[in-house]
Coordinates of C-alpha atoms and ligand atoms in Angstrom, one line a residue:
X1 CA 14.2 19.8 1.2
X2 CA 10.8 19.3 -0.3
X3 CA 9.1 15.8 -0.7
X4 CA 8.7 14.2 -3.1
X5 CA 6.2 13.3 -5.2
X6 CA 5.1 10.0 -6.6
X7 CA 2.1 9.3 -9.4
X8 CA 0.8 6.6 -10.7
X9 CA -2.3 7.2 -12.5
X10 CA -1.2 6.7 -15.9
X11 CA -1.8 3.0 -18.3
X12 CA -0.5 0.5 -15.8
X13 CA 0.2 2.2 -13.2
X14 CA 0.3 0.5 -9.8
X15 CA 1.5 1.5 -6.0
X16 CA -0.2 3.2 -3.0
X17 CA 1.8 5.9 -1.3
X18 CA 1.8 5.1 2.4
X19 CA 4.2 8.1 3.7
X20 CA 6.8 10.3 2.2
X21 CA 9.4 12.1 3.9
X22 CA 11.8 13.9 2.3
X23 CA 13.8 11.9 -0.8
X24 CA 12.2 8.7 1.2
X25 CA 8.8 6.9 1.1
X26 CA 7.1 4.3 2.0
X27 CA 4.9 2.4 -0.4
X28 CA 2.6 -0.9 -1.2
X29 CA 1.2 -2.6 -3.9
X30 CA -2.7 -2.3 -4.8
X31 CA -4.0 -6.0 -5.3
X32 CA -5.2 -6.9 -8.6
X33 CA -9.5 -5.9 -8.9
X34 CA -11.5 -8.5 -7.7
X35 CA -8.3 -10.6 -6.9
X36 CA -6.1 -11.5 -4.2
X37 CA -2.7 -11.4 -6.5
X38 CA -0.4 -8.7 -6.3
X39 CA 3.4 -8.0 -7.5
X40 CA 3.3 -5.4 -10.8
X41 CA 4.2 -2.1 -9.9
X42 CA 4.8 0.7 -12.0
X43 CA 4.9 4.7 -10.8
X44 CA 6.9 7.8 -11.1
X45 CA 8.7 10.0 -8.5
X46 CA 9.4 13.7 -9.3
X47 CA 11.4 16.6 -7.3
X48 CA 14.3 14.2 -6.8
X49 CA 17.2 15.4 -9.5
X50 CA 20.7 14.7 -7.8
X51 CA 19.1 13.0 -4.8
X52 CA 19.3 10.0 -3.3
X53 CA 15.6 8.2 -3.2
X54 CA 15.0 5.6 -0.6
X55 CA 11.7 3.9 -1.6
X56 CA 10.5 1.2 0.6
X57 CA 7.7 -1.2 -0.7
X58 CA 6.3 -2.9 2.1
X59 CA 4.3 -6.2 2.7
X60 CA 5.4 -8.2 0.1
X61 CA 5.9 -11.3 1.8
X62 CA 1.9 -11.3 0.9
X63 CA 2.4 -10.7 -2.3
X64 CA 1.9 -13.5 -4.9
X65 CA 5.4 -14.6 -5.1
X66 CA 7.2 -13.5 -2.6
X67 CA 10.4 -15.7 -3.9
X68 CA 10.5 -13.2 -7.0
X69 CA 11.7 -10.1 -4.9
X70 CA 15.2 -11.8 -3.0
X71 CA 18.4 -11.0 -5.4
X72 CA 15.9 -9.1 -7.7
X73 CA 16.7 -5.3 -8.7
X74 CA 14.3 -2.5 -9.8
X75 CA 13.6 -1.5 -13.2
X76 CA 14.2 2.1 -13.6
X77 CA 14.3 5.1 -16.4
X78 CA 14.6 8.5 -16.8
X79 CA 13.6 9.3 -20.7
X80 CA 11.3 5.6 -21.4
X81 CA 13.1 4.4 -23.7
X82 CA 16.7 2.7 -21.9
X83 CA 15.5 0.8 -18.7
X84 CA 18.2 0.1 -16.3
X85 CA 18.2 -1.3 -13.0
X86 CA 18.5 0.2 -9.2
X87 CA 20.1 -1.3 -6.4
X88 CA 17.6 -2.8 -4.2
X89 CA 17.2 -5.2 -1.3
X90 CA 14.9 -7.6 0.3
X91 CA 14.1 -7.7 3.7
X92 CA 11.9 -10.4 4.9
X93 CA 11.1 -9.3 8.5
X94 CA 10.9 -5.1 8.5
X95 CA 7.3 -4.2 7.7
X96 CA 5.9 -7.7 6.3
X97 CA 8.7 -8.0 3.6
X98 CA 9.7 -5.1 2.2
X99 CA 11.8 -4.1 -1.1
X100 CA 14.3 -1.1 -0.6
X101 CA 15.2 0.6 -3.9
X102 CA 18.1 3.0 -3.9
X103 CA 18.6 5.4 -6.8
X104 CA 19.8 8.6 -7.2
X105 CA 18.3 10.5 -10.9
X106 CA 20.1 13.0 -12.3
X107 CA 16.6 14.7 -13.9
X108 CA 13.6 15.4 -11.9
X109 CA 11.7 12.6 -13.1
X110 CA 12.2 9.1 -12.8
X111 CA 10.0 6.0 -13.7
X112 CA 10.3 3.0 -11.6
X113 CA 8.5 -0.6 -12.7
X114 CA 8.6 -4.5 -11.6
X115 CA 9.7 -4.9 -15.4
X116 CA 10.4 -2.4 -18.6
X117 CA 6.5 -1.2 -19.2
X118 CA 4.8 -2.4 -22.5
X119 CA 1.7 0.4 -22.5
X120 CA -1.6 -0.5 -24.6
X121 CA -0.4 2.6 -27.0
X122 CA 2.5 0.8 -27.5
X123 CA 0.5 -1.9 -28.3
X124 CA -1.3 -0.2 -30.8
X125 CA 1.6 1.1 -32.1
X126 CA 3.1 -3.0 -33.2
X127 CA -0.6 -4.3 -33.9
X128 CA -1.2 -1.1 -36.7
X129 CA 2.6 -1.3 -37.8
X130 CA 2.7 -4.8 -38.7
X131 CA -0.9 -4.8 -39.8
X132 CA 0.4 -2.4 -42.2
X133 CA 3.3 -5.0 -43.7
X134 CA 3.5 -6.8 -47.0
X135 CA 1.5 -10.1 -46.6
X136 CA 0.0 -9.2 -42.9
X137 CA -4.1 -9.1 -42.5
X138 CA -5.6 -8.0 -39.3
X139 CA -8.4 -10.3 -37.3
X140 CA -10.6 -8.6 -34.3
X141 CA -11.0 -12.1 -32.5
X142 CA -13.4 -10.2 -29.7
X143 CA -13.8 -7.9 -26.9
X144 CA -12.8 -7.5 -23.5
X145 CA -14.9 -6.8 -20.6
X146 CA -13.5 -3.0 -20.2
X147 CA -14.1 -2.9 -23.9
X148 CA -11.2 -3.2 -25.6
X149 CA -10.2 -4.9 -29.0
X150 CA -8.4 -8.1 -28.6
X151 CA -5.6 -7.8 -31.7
X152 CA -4.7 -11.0 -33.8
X153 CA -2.1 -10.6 -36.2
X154 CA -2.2 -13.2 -39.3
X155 CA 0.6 -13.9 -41.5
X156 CA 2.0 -16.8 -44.3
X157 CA 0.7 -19.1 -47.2
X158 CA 2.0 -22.9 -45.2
X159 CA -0.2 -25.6 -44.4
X160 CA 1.6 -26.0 -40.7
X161 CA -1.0 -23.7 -38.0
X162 CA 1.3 -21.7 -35.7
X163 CA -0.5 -20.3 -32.8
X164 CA 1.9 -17.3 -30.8
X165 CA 0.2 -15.4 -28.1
X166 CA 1.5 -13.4 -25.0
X167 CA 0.4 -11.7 -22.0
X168 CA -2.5 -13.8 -20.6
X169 CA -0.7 -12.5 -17.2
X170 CA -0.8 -8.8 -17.9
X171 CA 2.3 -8.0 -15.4
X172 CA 4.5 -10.4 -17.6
X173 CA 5.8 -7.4 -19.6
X174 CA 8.8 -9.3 -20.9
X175 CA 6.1 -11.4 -23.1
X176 CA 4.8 -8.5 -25.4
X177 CA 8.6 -7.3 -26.0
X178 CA 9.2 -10.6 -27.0
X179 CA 6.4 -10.2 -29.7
X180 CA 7.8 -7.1 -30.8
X181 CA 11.2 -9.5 -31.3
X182 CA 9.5 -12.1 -33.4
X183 CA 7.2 -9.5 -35.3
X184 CA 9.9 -7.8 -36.1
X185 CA 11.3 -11.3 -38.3
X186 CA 8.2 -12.6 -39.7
X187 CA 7.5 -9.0 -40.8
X188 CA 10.7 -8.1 -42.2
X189 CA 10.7 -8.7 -46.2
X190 CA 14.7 -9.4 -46.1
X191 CA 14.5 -11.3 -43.0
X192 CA 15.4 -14.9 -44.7
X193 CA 13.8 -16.9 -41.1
X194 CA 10.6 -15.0 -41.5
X195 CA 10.4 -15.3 -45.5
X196 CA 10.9 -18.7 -44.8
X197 CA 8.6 -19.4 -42.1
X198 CA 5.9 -17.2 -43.8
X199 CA 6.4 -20.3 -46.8
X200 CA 5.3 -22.8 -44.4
X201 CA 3.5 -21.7 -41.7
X202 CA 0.5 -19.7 -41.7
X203 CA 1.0 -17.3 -38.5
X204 CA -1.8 -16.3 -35.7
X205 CA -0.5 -13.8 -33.4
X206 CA -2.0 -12.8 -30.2
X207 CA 0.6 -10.2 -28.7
X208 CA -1.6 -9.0 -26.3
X209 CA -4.5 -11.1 -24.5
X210 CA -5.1 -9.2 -21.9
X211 CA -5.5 -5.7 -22.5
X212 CA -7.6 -5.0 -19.6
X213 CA -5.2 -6.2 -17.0
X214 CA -2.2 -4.6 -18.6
X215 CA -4.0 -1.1 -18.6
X216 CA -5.0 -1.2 -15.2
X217 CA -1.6 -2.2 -14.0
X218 CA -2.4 -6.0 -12.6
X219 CA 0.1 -9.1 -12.2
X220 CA -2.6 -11.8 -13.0
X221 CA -5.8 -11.1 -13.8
X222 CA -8.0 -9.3 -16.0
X223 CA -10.8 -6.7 -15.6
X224 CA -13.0 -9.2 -13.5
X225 CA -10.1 -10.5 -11.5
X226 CA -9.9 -13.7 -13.6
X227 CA -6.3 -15.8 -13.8
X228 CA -7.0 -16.5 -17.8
X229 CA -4.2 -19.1 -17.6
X230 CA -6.9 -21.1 -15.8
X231 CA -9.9 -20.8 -17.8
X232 CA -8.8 -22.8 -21.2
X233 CA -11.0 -25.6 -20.3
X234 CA -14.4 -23.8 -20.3
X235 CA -13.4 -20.4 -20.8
X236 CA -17.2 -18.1 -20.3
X237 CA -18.0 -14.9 -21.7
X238 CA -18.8 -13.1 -18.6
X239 CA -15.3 -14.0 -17.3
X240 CA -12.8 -15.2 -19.4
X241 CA -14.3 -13.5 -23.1
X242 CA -10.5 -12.9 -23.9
X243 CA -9.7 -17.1 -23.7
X244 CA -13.5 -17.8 -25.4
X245 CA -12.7 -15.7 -28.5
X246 CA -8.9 -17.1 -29.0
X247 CA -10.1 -20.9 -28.3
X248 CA -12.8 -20.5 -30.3
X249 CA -10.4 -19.1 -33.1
X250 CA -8.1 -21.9 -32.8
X251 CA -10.9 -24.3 -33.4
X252 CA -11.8 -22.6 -36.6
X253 CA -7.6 -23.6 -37.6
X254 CA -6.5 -26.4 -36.2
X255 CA -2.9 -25.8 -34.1
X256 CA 0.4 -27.7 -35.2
X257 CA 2.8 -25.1 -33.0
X258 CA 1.7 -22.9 -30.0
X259 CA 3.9 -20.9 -28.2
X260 CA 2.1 -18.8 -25.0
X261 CA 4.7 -16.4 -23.7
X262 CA 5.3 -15.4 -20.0
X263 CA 7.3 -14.2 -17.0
X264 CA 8.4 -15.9 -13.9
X265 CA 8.6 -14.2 -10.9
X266 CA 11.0 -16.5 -9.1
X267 CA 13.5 -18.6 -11.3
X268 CA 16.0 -15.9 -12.8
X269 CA 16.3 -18.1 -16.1
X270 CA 14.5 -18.7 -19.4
X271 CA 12.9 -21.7 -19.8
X272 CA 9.8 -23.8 -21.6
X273 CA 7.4 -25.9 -19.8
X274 CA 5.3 -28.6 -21.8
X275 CA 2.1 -30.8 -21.5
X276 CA 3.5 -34.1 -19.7
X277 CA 0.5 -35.2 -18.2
X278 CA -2.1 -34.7 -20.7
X279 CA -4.7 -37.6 -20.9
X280 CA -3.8 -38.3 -24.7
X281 CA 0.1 -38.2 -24.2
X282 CA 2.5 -40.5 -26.0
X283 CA 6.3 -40.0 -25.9
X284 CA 6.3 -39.2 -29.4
X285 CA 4.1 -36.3 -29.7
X286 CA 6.1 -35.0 -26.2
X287 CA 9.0 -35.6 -27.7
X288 CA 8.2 -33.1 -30.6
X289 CA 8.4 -30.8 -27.4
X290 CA 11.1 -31.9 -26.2
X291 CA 13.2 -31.5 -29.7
X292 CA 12.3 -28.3 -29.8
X293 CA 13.6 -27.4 -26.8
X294 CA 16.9 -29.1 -27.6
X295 CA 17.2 -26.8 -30.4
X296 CA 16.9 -23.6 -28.8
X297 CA 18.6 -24.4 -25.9
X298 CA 21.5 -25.0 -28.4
X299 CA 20.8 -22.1 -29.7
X300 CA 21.5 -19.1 -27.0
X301 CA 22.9 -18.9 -24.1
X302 CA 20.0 -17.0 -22.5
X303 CA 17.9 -20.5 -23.0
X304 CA 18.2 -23.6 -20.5
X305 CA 17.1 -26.8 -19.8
X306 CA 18.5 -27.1 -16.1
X307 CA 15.9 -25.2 -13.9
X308 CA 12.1 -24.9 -15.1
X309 CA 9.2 -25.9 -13.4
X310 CA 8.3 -29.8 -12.1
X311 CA 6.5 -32.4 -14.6
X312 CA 3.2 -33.2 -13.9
X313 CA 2.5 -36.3 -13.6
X314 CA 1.0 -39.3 -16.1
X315 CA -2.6 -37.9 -16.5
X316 CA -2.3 -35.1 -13.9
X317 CA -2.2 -32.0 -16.3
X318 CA -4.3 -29.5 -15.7
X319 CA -6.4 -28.9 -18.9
X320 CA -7.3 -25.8 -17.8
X321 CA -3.9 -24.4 -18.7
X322 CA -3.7 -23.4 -22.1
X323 CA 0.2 -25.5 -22.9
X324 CA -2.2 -28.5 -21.6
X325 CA -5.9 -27.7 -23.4
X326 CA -4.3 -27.0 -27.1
X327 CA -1.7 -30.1 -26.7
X328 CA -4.9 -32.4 -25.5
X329 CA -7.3 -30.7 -27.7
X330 CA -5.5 -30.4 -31.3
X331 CA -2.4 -32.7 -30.7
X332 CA -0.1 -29.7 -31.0
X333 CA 4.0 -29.4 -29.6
X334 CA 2.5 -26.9 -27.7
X335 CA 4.6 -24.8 -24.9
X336 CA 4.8 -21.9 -22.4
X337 CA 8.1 -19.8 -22.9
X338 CA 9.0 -18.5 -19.6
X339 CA 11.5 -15.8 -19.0
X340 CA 13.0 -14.0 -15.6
X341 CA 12.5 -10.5 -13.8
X342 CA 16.0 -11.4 -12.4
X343 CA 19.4 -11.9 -14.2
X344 CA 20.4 -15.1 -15.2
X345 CA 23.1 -15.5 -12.6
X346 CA 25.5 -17.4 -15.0
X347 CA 25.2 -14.9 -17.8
X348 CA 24.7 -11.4 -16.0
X349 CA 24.5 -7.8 -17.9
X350 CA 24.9 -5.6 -14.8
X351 CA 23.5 -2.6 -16.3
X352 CA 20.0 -3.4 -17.2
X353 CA 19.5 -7.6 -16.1
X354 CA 17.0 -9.2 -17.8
X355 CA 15.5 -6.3 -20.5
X356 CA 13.4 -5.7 -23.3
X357 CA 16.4 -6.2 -25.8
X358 CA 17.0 -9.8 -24.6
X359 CA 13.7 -10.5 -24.9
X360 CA 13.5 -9.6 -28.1
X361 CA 16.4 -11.8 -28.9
X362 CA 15.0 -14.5 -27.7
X363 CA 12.1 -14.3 -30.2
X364 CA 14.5 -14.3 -32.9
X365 CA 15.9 -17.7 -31.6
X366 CA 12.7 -18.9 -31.0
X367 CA 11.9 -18.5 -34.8
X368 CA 15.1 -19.6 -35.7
X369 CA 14.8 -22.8 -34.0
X370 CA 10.8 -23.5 -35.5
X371 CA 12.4 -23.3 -38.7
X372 CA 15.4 -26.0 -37.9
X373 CA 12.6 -27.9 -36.4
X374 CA 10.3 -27.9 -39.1
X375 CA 13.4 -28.9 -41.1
X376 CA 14.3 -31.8 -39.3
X377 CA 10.4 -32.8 -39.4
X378 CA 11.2 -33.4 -43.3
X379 CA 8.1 -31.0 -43.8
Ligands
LIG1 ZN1 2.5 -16.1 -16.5

């Protein structure tokens, strides 16, 4: 039988073909540029229809979380539209950690990724869709290094600020799907959340802040191998131009609400983490937080409380995070949604795991719940 054949040079591609024999091969991950992080992969295998594929990724255990890849399947399709998953496993000790993904495709071609895609011309699809709703205007807030637009999205007539933006970690897929979600409601004229929050909130929407990273098929960073999620305190526009032109946006408005979206590797839950730490924290501006947390963990069972990451402690935040900077800088309930690559283990969908759908879902409750918590602000 003939090899196979694997590609990856397409927008965010990412794997290095090390062998191939037959329906097997044997692959790695290419680091992000300039960077040491790597975990986003994303490539297709053809000449395989009716058999079974055997692709190893090898040397993950120095990749940059090697906790993400135990209990963790493969996102798959064969058409780019329905992601499911493929069997795979996690072997710690063959070839420095290595992920074995079985699958058999029925067609010739079959698109493997760490998460469902989200490509830059679907990107520009949402951005010019929405820009073209009832009541939306359209803000260039800068460029990137590679040269590339970065989209803001504005929306509502309310006096509260309300700061969304996703995919400061370009491999955190599940971040832009969930933008697509909550664009989706505060887009929709019969959508009675989004009418609603339109009324009272004026919108900012950054689905995409790093459009360099996501086309180049990085985890992390962007085009100069900067972790943006780390610049917020003194963001420059030789590295970080993508965090300069959103903070210096956010300066312009003030921020009441900020909600910066993101994947997690490792935990196989959706969660939020705050700003405990901050040097100006009180209990009652954290616990603006941590009512809004209450209210969409009530509100789906695909949100929790339980597992999340550790409080910092009093005055050890890291203002270079962006939750931390625009809580510190503008007094904002300010928060990073978090949500898995794996299945939440207490609420499994066998076929696809975590996916784009649920994502969007999520955005929906997220909404949902800003408007019960506006409400019970008396605003
Ligand atoms: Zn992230």
């Amino acid at each position: 039988m003939n090899d196979i054949r694997i590609d990856c040079n397409f927008d965010s591609g990412n794997i290095d073909v090390l062998s191939t024999d037959g329906a097997k091969a044997k692959l790695t991950i290419r680091k992000d540029h300039q960077s040491e992080f790597a975990q986003w992969f994303h490539f297709r295998v053809s000449g395989a229809a009716g058999r079974e594929l055997e692709l190893a990724i090898t040397g993950l255990n120095e990749s940059a979380y090697p906790g993400g890849w135990p209990d963790y399947d493969t996102c798959v399709s064969e058409d780019r539209e329905y992601w499911g998953r493929a069997s795979s496993s996690f072997d710690k000790s063959a070839d420095n950690g290595t992920l074995t993904i079985r699958y058999t495709p029925a067609s010739d071609l079959a698109y493997f990724a760490y998460f469902a895609p989200y490509s830059m011309e679907r990107h520009h699809d949402l951005v010019a869709e929405a820009a073209a709703s009832e009541g939306v205007s359209y803000r260039h807030l800068g460029t990137t290094l590679d040269g590339q637009p970065i989209d803001c999205l504005e929306m509502g007539k309310g006096d509260t600020q309300v700061w969304l933006y996703a995919r400061q970690h370009p491999g955190e897929t599940q971040a832009e799907w969930w933008m697509e979600g909550a664009l989706e409601v505060l887009t929709d004229p019969a959508d009675t959340v989004g009418r609603e929050l339109r009324r009272r909130c004026t919108f900012h929407i950054v689905p995409n802040c790093n459009p360099d990273g996501s086309r180049r098929g990085h985890l992390r960073t962007n085009g100069a191998g900067t972790n943006l999620n780390r610049e917020w305190e003194s963001p420059t526009a030789d590295k970080s131009p993508e965090v300069l032109a959103i903070r210096n946006a956010m300066d312009a408005t003030g921020v009441d609400f900020a909600m910066d979206v993101h994947g997690d590797e490792a935990i196989p839950v959706a969660f939020l983490a705050g700003y405990e730490g901050i040097p100006s924290w009180t209990d009652d501006h954290g616990e603006r937080y941590y009512r809004y947390e209450r209210i969409l963990d009530r509100r789906t069972p695909d949100f929790q409380t339980e597992e999340g990451y550790n409080k910092s402690a009093a005055g050890k935040a890291n203002l270079s995070m962006s939750t931390n900077q625009v809580a510190e800088r503008f007094g904002a309930t300010a928060m990073t949604l978090e949500m898995p690559y794996k299945d939440n283990p207490a609420n499994p969908e066998p076929e696809q795991g975590w996916s784009p759908e649920r994502c969007k879902m999520l955005a929906r409750d997220c909404l949902a719940s800003l408007l019960e918590f506006l409400d019970d602000d008396g605003k």
